[in-house]
């Protein structure tokens, strides 16, 4: 049986999901043992700034820490950093670390996150010889930041959020920047309308956006630069290649544990792992059962990770189980514009785009609906509009009602015709 | 007990408002507004959760007033 109030709680993973779980456990009143394990040697830090302020050099490592105070501070729990967890024994309830230490638990929270995919190395060459960087870990991001400061040409592979943010940062630093997206259009995951608006934003800020640019391989050049060969024969040269082509969950260490793994750790709607007493999974690694859609989902968003952390901490301390039923929310910052999205869109949703005129400037919003109900909203530089849509989404709002409420925040909400956008055609191709 | 705020750090993510509409709102420029900076004992956990939900580290709880 699962103890309602576990005495020893072990959290594996020192990014936001793990850290917020540990903090919420103490805030909720957990008084027993609490240990947080992390593979990286650094004090826990926040990842979103790695593609933005940290990369730009405006915030340093000590500015993006997730825990207040330095290494000597009392965080209210034991930190075991620089040692990855390598095995889990659910029968004996213990986790083995890379240095052989065994940590027992009454409750275990898995928060090992994801790691970025990398490009395959050229035959016979170690990938370390190439100036290729991912944006996920502090040390590598610091090295990348130092490189970008030289203002030399950059190629970003992948037009997702990480790639788009890194491209925006590189361009702002003065690096001639090319973004190579393998799909038919950049930023297509957010739909053609938002993709078109983003492509226009990048073009306005000097980023060259290439669609249909599938990378075949990257080769080293003699001066430390890289040659990026595309499938269609095009060759691009750059001092730095930033790779943002998605992530894979860190679950290899759990393969011998018997836990259900399927592109993440499979959990029930409470983020508890079925068949493994006292084991939970939160954050990017968790594939939880989503009642709303009737399927398992895994999302790599900051807010979702913190919401799952709060939910699991509460369940562990109070025994209160609530299904994880979030209002989907994400943000991105590109070229000084804050993009925020609430909800989930489908390709066949009804779409309306607007320019919102407000006393503090013009903003844009794209609204998605189905059967007259709001399914998703994307705002550009309009946090208040996003908040209004977020509150409405949570209540299952009527699209006309949401539009009226947004109009109420503006002096004019004017339909935005994207049909003339050069980028929309590409997005629909 | 009251809410501490560094407005210079606020990025308008709105997670605090989503967590607790009684204490937090966003203004037209997208910055947080404290509707009530006093926190009662009954509201403590909800406000603490809202504070932890801030991606910009702009909020904190001040335990001792005075």
Coordinates of C-alpha atoms in Angstrom, one line a residue:
Chain A
X1 CA 0.0 0.0 0.0
X2 CA 1.1 3.5 -0.7
X3 CA 1.7 5.4 2.5
X4 CA -0.6 8.5 2.7
X5 CA 2.2 10.5 4.2
X6 CA 5.5 9.1 2.9
X7 CA 8.5 9.7 5.3
X8 CA 11.3 9.7 2.7
X9 CA 10.6 11.4 -0.6
X10 CA 13.2 11.2 -3.4
X11 CA 13.0 13.5 -6.4
X12 CA 15.1 12.6 -9.4
X13 CA 15.7 15.5 -11.7
X14 CA 17.0 19.0 -10.8
X15 CA 15.2 21.2 -13.4
X16 CA 12.0 23.1 -12.8
X17 CA 9.7 20.1 -12.4
X18 CA 11.9 18.5 -9.8
X19 CA 12.8 21.6 -7.9
X20 CA 9.2 22.9 -7.8
X21 CA 8.1 19.5 -6.5
X22 CA 10.6 19.7 -3.7
X23 CA 9.6 23.2 -2.8
X24 CA 5.9 22.5 -3.0
X25 CA 6.4 19.4 -0.7
X26 CA 7.9 21.6 2.0
X27 CA 5.3 24.3 1.5
X28 CA 2.5 21.8 1.8
X29 CA 4.0 20.5 5.1
X30 CA 6.2 17.5 4.3
X31 CA 8.5 17.3 7.3
X32 CA 10.3 14.0 6.5
X33 CA 13.4 13.4 4.5
X34 CA 13.6 15.1 1.1
X35 CA 16.4 14.5 -1.4
X36 CA 16.7 16.0 -4.9
X37 CA 19.1 14.2 -7.3
X38 CA 20.5 15.9 -10.4
X39 CA 22.8 14.7 -13.2
X40 CA 24.3 18.2 -13.8
X41 CA 26.8 19.6 -11.3
X42 CA 25.3 23.1 -11.4
X43 CA 22.9 24.4 -8.8
X44 CA 19.4 24.0 -10.3
X45 CA 18.7 26.6 -13.0
X46 CA 15.9 27.6 -15.2
X47 CA 16.0 26.5 -18.9
X48 CA 13.9 29.1 -20.8
X49 CA 16.5 31.8 -20.5
X50 CA 19.1 29.6 -22.2
X51 CA 17.8 30.5 -25.6
X52 CA 17.1 34.1 -24.7
X53 CA 18.7 36.3 -22.0
X54 CA 21.4 33.9 -21.0
X55 CA 22.4 33.3 -24.7
X56 CA 22.4 37.1 -25.2
X57 CA 24.6 37.6 -22.2
X58 CA 22.2 39.9 -20.3
X59 CA 21.6 37.3 -17.5
X60 CA 24.3 35.2 -16.1
X61 CA 24.3 31.7 -14.5
X62 CA 23.6 33.1 -11.0
X63 CA 20.6 35.1 -12.4
X64 CA 18.8 32.1 -13.6
X65 CA 19.0 29.9 -10.6
X66 CA 15.8 28.1 -9.5
X67 CA 16.7 28.2 -5.8
X68 CA 17.4 31.3 -3.9
X69 CA 20.9 31.6 -2.4
X70 CA 24.2 30.1 -3.4
X71 CA 25.7 26.6 -2.9
X72 CA 25.8 27.0 0.9
X73 CA 22.2 28.1 1.3
X74 CA 19.7 25.9 3.2
X75 CA 17.1 24.9 0.6
X76 CA 15.1 22.8 3.0
X77 CA 16.1 19.6 1.3
X78 CA 19.3 17.6 0.5
X79 CA 20.8 18.2 -3.0
X80 CA 22.7 15.4 -4.7
X81 CA 24.1 17.1 -7.8
X82 CA 26.5 15.9 -10.5
X83 CA 25.4 12.3 -10.1
X84 CA 22.9 10.8 -12.5
X85 CA 20.4 8.2 -11.4
X86 CA 21.3 5.0 -13.3
X87 CA 18.8 2.4 -12.1
X88 CA 15.5 2.0 -10.2
X89 CA 14.5 -1.0 -8.2
X90 CA 10.7 -0.6 -7.5
X91 CA 10.5 -3.8 -5.4
X92 CA 13.2 -2.7 -2.9
X93 CA 12.3 1.0 -3.4
X94 CA 15.7 2.4 -4.1
X95 CA 17.5 4.3 -6.8
X96 CA 21.1 3.8 -7.7
X97 CA 23.3 6.7 -8.6
X98 CA 26.2 6.8 -11.1
X99 CA 28.7 6.6 -8.2
X100 CA 27.0 3.5 -6.8
X101 CA 25.2 5.2 -3.9
X102 CA 21.8 3.7 -3.2
X103 CA 19.0 6.0 -2.1
X104 CA 15.9 4.5 -0.6
X105 CA 12.4 6.1 -0.7
X106 CA 8.8 5.8 0.4
X107 CA 7.8 8.1 -2.5
X108 CA 9.7 8.7 -5.7
X109 CA 9.1 11.5 -8.1
X110 CA 10.7 11.1 -11.6
X111 CA 11.5 14.4 -13.2
X112 CA 14.5 13.5 -15.5
X113 CA 13.2 15.6 -18.4
X114 CA 14.3 15.4 -21.9
X115 CA 17.5 15.9 -23.9
X116 CA 17.9 17.5 -27.3
X117 CA 18.2 15.4 -30.5
X118 CA 21.5 15.9 -32.3
X119 CA 22.5 15.7 -35.9
X120 CA 24.3 12.5 -36.9
X121 CA 28.1 12.9 -37.0
X122 CA 29.8 12.6 -40.3
X123 CA 31.3 9.2 -40.9
X124 CA 34.6 8.8 -39.1
X125 CA 34.4 12.2 -37.4
X126 CA 33.5 12.8 -33.8
X127 CA 30.7 15.3 -33.5
X128 CA 32.8 17.3 -31.0
X129 CA 34.9 18.5 -34.0
X130 CA 31.9 20.4 -35.3
X131 CA 30.7 23.8 -34.1
X132 CA 27.3 22.3 -33.4
X133 CA 25.4 23.3 -30.3
X134 CA 22.1 22.4 -28.7
X135 CA 20.3 24.7 -26.3
X136 CA 19.4 22.7 -23.1
X137 CA 22.3 22.6 -20.7
X138 CA 24.1 25.5 -19.0
X139 CA 27.7 24.6 -19.9
X140 CA 27.0 24.1 -23.6
X141 CA 24.8 27.2 -23.7
X142 CA 27.6 29.2 -22.1
X143 CA 30.0 28.0 -24.8
X144 CA 27.5 28.9 -27.4
X145 CA 26.9 32.4 -25.9
X146 CA 30.7 33.1 -26.1
X147 CA 30.7 32.0 -29.7
X148 CA 27.7 34.1 -30.7
X149 CA 29.4 37.2 -29.2
X150 CA 31.8 37.0 -32.1
X151 CA 29.0 38.0 -34.5
X152 CA 30.0 35.4 -37.0
X153 CA 27.4 33.7 -39.3
X154 CA 25.0 31.2 -37.6
X155 CA 22.8 28.5 -39.1
X156 CA 19.9 27.4 -37.0
X157 CA 18.6 23.9 -37.8
X158 CA 14.9 23.5 -36.9
X159 CA 12.1 26.1 -36.8
X160 CA 10.5 25.1 -33.5
X161 CA 10.5 27.4 -30.4
X162 CA 14.1 26.7 -29.4
X163 CA 15.4 27.3 -32.9
X164 CA 13.3 30.4 -33.5
X165 CA 14.3 31.9 -30.2
X166 CA 18.0 31.1 -30.7
X167 CA 17.8 32.6 -34.2
X168 CA 16.2 35.8 -32.8
X169 CA 18.9 36.1 -30.1
X170 CA 21.7 35.4 -32.6
X171 CA 20.4 38.0 -35.0
X172 CA 20.0 40.6 -32.2
X173 CA 23.6 40.0 -31.3
X174 CA 24.6 40.9 -34.8
X175 CA 25.3 37.4 -36.2
X176 CA 24.1 36.9 -39.9
X177 CA 21.5 34.3 -39.2
X178 CA 19.8 31.7 -41.3
X179 CA 17.1 29.4 -40.0
X180 CA 16.7 26.1 -41.9
X181 CA 13.3 24.4 -41.4
X182 CA 12.9 21.0 -42.9
X183 CA 9.1 21.3 -43.3
X184 CA 7.3 23.1 -46.2
X185 CA 7.0 26.2 -44.0
X186 CA 8.6 27.6 -40.9
X187 CA 6.8 27.4 -37.6
X188 CA 4.1 25.2 -39.2
X189 CA 3.3 23.4 -35.9
X190 CA 1.4 26.5 -34.8
X191 CA -0.7 26.6 -38.0
X192 CA -0.3 28.6 -41.2
X193 CA -1.6 31.9 -39.8
X194 CA 0.7 32.0 -36.8
X195 CA 3.5 30.5 -38.9
X196 CA 3.1 33.3 -41.4
X197 CA 3.1 36.0 -38.7
X198 CA 6.3 34.5 -37.2
X199 CA 8.0 34.2 -40.6
X200 CA 7.2 37.8 -41.2
X201 CA 8.6 38.8 -37.8
X202 CA 11.9 37.0 -38.5
X203 CA 12.2 38.4 -42.0
X204 CA 11.6 41.9 -40.5
X205 CA 14.6 41.4 -38.2
X206 CA 17.0 40.1 -40.8
X207 CA 16.8 36.3 -40.2
X208 CA 16.9 34.5 -43.5
X209 CA 14.2 31.7 -43.2
X210 CA 14.6 28.7 -45.5
X211 CA 11.7 26.3 -45.7
X212 CA 12.0 22.8 -47.1
X213 CA 15.6 22.8 -46.0
X214 CA 16.4 19.3 -44.8
X215 CA 19.9 18.9 -43.5
X216 CA 21.7 15.9 -45.1
X217 CA 24.9 16.3 -43.1
X218 CA 27.3 18.7 -41.5
X219 CA 31.0 18.7 -42.3
X220 CA 33.9 20.4 -40.6
X221 CA 35.7 23.1 -42.5
X222 CA 39.4 23.8 -41.9
X223 CA 38.9 27.1 -40.0
X224 CA 36.6 25.6 -37.4
X225 CA 33.5 26.5 -39.4
X226 CA 30.9 24.0 -40.6
X227 CA 29.5 23.2 -44.0
X228 CA 25.8 22.3 -43.8
X229 CA 24.7 20.2 -46.8
X230 CA 21.0 20.1 -47.5
X231 CA 19.2 17.3 -49.2
X232 CA 18.4 19.5 -52.2
X233 CA 22.1 20.1 -52.8
X234 CA 22.4 23.5 -51.3
X235 CA 25.4 24.1 -49.1
X236 CA 25.6 26.7 -46.3
X237 CA 28.6 27.8 -44.4
X238 CA 28.6 29.1 -40.8
X239 CA 30.8 29.6 -37.8
X240 CA 28.2 28.1 -35.6
X241 CA 25.3 25.6 -36.1
X242 CA 22.5 25.6 -33.5
X243 CA 20.5 22.4 -33.6
X244 CA 16.8 22.6 -32.4
X245 CA 15.2 19.5 -33.8
X246 CA 13.2 18.3 -30.8
X247 CA 14.0 16.2 -27.8
X248 CA 13.8 12.7 -26.4
X249 CA 12.8 11.7 -22.9
X250 CA 15.5 10.7 -20.5
X251 CA 14.1 7.2 -19.6
X252 CA 17.0 4.8 -20.6
X253 CA 17.9 4.5 -16.9
X254 CA 14.5 3.2 -16.2
X255 CA 14.5 0.4 -18.8
X256 CA 15.3 -2.3 -16.3
X257 CA 12.8 -1.0 -13.8
X258 CA 9.7 -2.6 -15.4
X259 CA 7.9 0.8 -15.5
X260 CA 5.7 1.5 -18.5
X261 CA 7.8 3.5 -20.9
X262 CA 6.5 4.9 -24.2
X263 CA 8.2 8.1 -25.3
X264 CA 8.2 9.1 -21.6
X265 CA 7.1 7.5 -18.3
X266 CA 3.5 6.5 -18.6
X267 CA 1.3 7.6 -15.7
X268 CA -2.4 7.7 -14.8
X269 CA -4.4 11.0 -14.7
X270 CA -2.9 11.8 -11.3
X271 CA 0.7 11.5 -12.6
X272 CA 1.2 8.3 -10.6
X273 CA 2.9 5.4 -12.3
X274 CA 0.6 2.4 -12.4
X275 CA 2.0 -0.8 -11.0
X276 CA 4.9 0.9 -9.1
X277 CA 3.8 1.8 -5.6
X278 CA 4.8 5.4 -4.6
X279 CA 6.3 6.3 -8.0
X280 CA 5.2 9.5 -9.8
X281 CA 6.4 11.3 -12.9
X282 CA 6.2 15.0 -13.6
X283 CA 7.5 17.5 -16.2
X284 CA 8.8 16.8 -19.7
X285 CA 9.3 13.1 -19.0
X286 CA 5.7 12.4 -17.9
X287 CA 3.3 11.0 -20.3
X288 CA 0.1 11.4 -18.3
X289 CA -3.4 10.3 -19.0
X290 CA -5.4 13.3 -20.1
X291 CA -9.1 12.9 -19.3
X292 CA -10.0 15.8 -21.5
X293 CA -8.7 14.2 -24.7
X294 CA -9.0 10.5 -23.6
X295 CA -5.4 9.7 -24.3
X296 CA -1.9 9.9 -22.9
X297 CA 0.0 13.1 -23.6
X298 CA 3.5 14.4 -23.0
X299 CA 4.2 18.1 -23.2
X300 CA 7.5 20.0 -22.9
X301 CA 6.2 23.3 -21.4
X302 CA 7.4 25.1 -18.3
X303 CA 3.9 25.8 -16.9
X304 CA 2.8 22.3 -17.3
X305 CA 5.8 21.0 -15.4
X306 CA 5.2 23.4 -12.4
X307 CA 1.5 22.5 -12.3
X308 CA 2.3 18.8 -12.2
X309 CA 4.9 19.4 -9.5
X310 CA 2.3 21.2 -7.4
X311 CA -0.3 18.5 -8.0
X312 CA 2.0 15.6 -7.0
X313 CA 3.4 17.4 -3.9
X314 CA -0.2 18.0 -2.7
X315 CA -1.1 14.4 -3.3
X316 CA 1.9 13.2 -1.4
X317 CA 1.4 15.4 1.6
X318 CA -2.4 15.5 1.9
X319 CA -3.4 12.3 0.1
X320 CA -5.7 14.4 -2.0
X321 CA -5.7 13.1 -5.6
X322 CA -6.8 15.4 -8.4
X323 CA -6.6 14.6 -12.0
X324 CA -4.1 16.7 -14.0
X325 CA -6.4 18.7 -16.2
X326 CA -4.4 21.8 -17.3
X327 CA -5.3 24.8 -19.3
X328 CA -2.6 24.3 -22.0
X329 CA -0.4 27.4 -22.0
X330 CA 3.0 28.2 -23.5
X331 CA 5.0 31.3 -24.4
X332 CA 8.0 32.2 -26.5
X333 CA 10.0 35.4 -26.9
X334 CA 11.3 36.3 -30.4
X335 CA 12.7 39.7 -31.5
X336 CA 11.3 41.4 -28.5
X337 CA 7.7 40.1 -29.1
X338 CA 6.1 37.8 -26.5
X339 CA 4.1 35.1 -28.2
X340 CA 1.6 33.3 -25.8
X341 CA -0.7 30.5 -26.6
X342 CA -3.5 29.0 -24.7
X343 CA -5.5 25.9 -25.6
X344 CA -4.9 23.4 -28.4
X345 CA -5.6 24.0 -32.1
X346 CA -6.6 21.5 -34.7
X347 CA -5.9 21.9 -38.4
X348 CA -9.6 22.2 -39.3
X349 CA -10.5 24.7 -36.6
X350 CA -12.1 28.0 -37.6
X351 CA -9.4 30.7 -37.6
X352 CA -9.7 34.5 -37.1
X353 CA -6.8 36.9 -36.8
X354 CA -7.1 40.4 -35.5
X355 CA -5.1 43.6 -34.8
X356 CA -5.9 44.8 -31.3
X357 CA -5.5 48.6 -30.9
X358 CA -4.8 49.4 -27.3
X359 CA -3.8 52.5 -25.4
X360 CA -0.2 51.1 -25.2
X361 CA 0.1 50.0 -28.8
X362 CA -1.0 47.6 -31.5
X363 CA -1.0 43.8 -30.8
X364 CA -2.1 40.8 -32.7
X365 CA -4.3 37.8 -31.8
X366 CA -5.3 34.7 -33.6
X367 CA -8.3 32.9 -32.3
X368 CA -9.2 29.2 -33.1
X369 CA -12.7 27.8 -32.6
X370 CA -14.8 24.8 -33.2
X371 CA -18.6 24.5 -33.0
X372 CA -18.6 28.1 -31.7
X373 CA -16.3 27.4 -28.8
X374 CA -12.8 28.7 -28.3
X375 CA -10.2 26.0 -28.8
X376 CA -7.0 28.1 -28.8
X377 CA -5.7 31.6 -28.8
X378 CA -2.3 33.0 -29.8
X379 CA -1.3 36.5 -28.9
X380 CA 1.6 38.6 -30.0
X381 CA 2.8 41.1 -27.4
X382 CA -0.5 41.1 -25.6
X383 CA -0.3 39.4 -22.2
X384 CA -3.6 40.8 -21.0
X385 CA -5.4 39.5 -24.1
X386 CA -3.8 36.1 -23.5
X387 CA -4.9 36.1 -19.9
X388 CA -8.5 36.9 -20.9
X389 CA -8.5 34.0 -23.4
X390 CA -6.9 31.7 -20.8
X391 CA -9.5 32.5 -18.2
X392 CA -12.2 32.0 -20.9
X393 CA -10.8 28.7 -22.1
X394 CA -10.8 27.3 -18.6
X395 CA -14.5 28.0 -18.5
X396 CA -15.2 26.5 -22.0
X397 CA -16.1 29.9 -23.5
X398 CA -18.2 30.8 -26.5
X399 CA -16.0 32.3 -29.3
X400 CA -18.3 35.3 -29.7
X401 CA -18.1 36.0 -26.0
X402 CA -14.3 35.7 -26.0
X403 CA -14.0 38.0 -29.0
X404 CA -16.3 40.6 -27.2
X405 CA -14.2 40.4 -24.0
X406 CA -11.0 40.9 -26.0
X407 CA -12.6 43.8 -27.9
X408 CA -13.4 45.3 -24.4
X409 CA -9.7 45.6 -23.7
X410 CA -9.1 47.5 -26.9
X411 CA -10.1 50.7 -28.6
X412 CA -10.5 48.6 -31.8
X413 CA -10.3 44.9 -32.7
X414 CA -9.8 44.8 -36.4
X415 CA -9.9 41.7 -38.6
X416 CA -6.4 41.0 -39.9
X417 CA -6.2 39.8 -43.5
X418 CA -3.3 37.4 -43.8
X419 CA -4.2 36.3 -47.3
X420 CA -1.7 38.8 -48.8
X421 CA 1.1 37.5 -46.6
X422 CA 3.9 36.1 -48.7
X423 CA 4.5 33.5 -46.0
X424 CA 0.9 32.2 -45.8
X425 CA 1.2 30.7 -49.3
X426 CA 4.3 28.8 -48.3
X427 CA 2.6 27.7 -45.2
X428 CA -0.3 26.2 -47.1
X429 CA 1.9 24.6 -49.8
Chain B
X1 CA 2.0 38.4 5.6
X2 CA 2.0 40.2 2.2
X3 CA 3.1 39.8 -1.4
X4 CA 6.5 41.1 -2.5
X5 CA 6.8 42.2 -6.2
X6 CA 9.7 43.2 -8.4
X7 CA 7.9 44.8 -11.3
X8 CA 11.1 45.1 -13.2
X9 CA 11.2 41.3 -13.5
X10 CA 7.6 40.8 -14.5
X11 CA 7.2 39.5 -18.0
X12 CA 3.4 39.2 -18.2
X13 CA 3.3 35.4 -18.2
X14 CA 0.1 35.6 -16.2
X15 CA 0.6 32.3 -14.3
X16 CA 0.0 34.2 -11.0
X17 CA -3.4 35.4 -12.3
X18 CA -4.3 31.9 -13.5
X19 CA -3.4 30.6 -10.0
X20 CA -5.1 33.3 -8.0
X21 CA -7.5 35.9 -9.5
X22 CA -8.2 37.4 -6.1
X23 CA -4.7 38.8 -5.6
X24 CA -3.3 39.2 -9.1
X25 CA -4.2 40.8 -12.5
X26 CA -2.4 42.1 -15.6
X27 CA -2.6 45.7 -16.7
X28 CA -2.8 46.9 -20.3
X29 CA 1.0 46.9 -20.7
X30 CA 1.1 43.3 -19.6
X31 CA 2.5 43.8 -16.2
X32 CA 1.2 42.3 -12.9
X33 CA -1.1 44.3 -10.7
X34 CA -1.6 43.4 -7.1
X35 CA -5.3 43.6 -6.4
X36 CA -4.6 43.0 -2.7
X37 CA -1.1 42.6 -1.4
X38 CA -2.2 41.4 2.0
X39 CA -2.4 37.6 2.4
X40 CA -4.6 36.0 5.1
X41 CA -3.6 32.7 6.6
X42 CA -6.5 31.0 4.7
X43 CA -5.0 32.3 1.4
X44 CA -1.4 31.4 2.2
X45 CA -1.1 28.2 0.2
X46 CA -2.9 29.5 -2.8
X47 CA -0.8 32.7 -2.9
X48 CA 2.4 30.7 -2.3
X49 CA 1.5 28.5 -5.2
X50 CA 0.9 31.6 -7.4
X51 CA 4.3 32.9 -6.3
X52 CA 6.1 29.6 -7.2
X53 CA 4.3 29.6 -10.6
X54 CA 6.0 32.8 -11.7
X55 CA 8.5 32.0 -14.4
X56 CA 10.2 35.4 -14.0
X57 CA 10.9 35.1 -10.2
X58 CA 9.2 38.5 -9.8
X59 CA 7.0 37.5 -6.7
X60 CA 7.7 36.4 -3.2
X61 CA 5.9 36.1 0.1
X62 CA 6.9 38.4 3.0
X63 CA 6.1 36.4 6.1
X64 CA 6.5 39.2 8.7
X65 CA 4.6 42.4 8.3
X66 CA 5.9 45.4 10.2

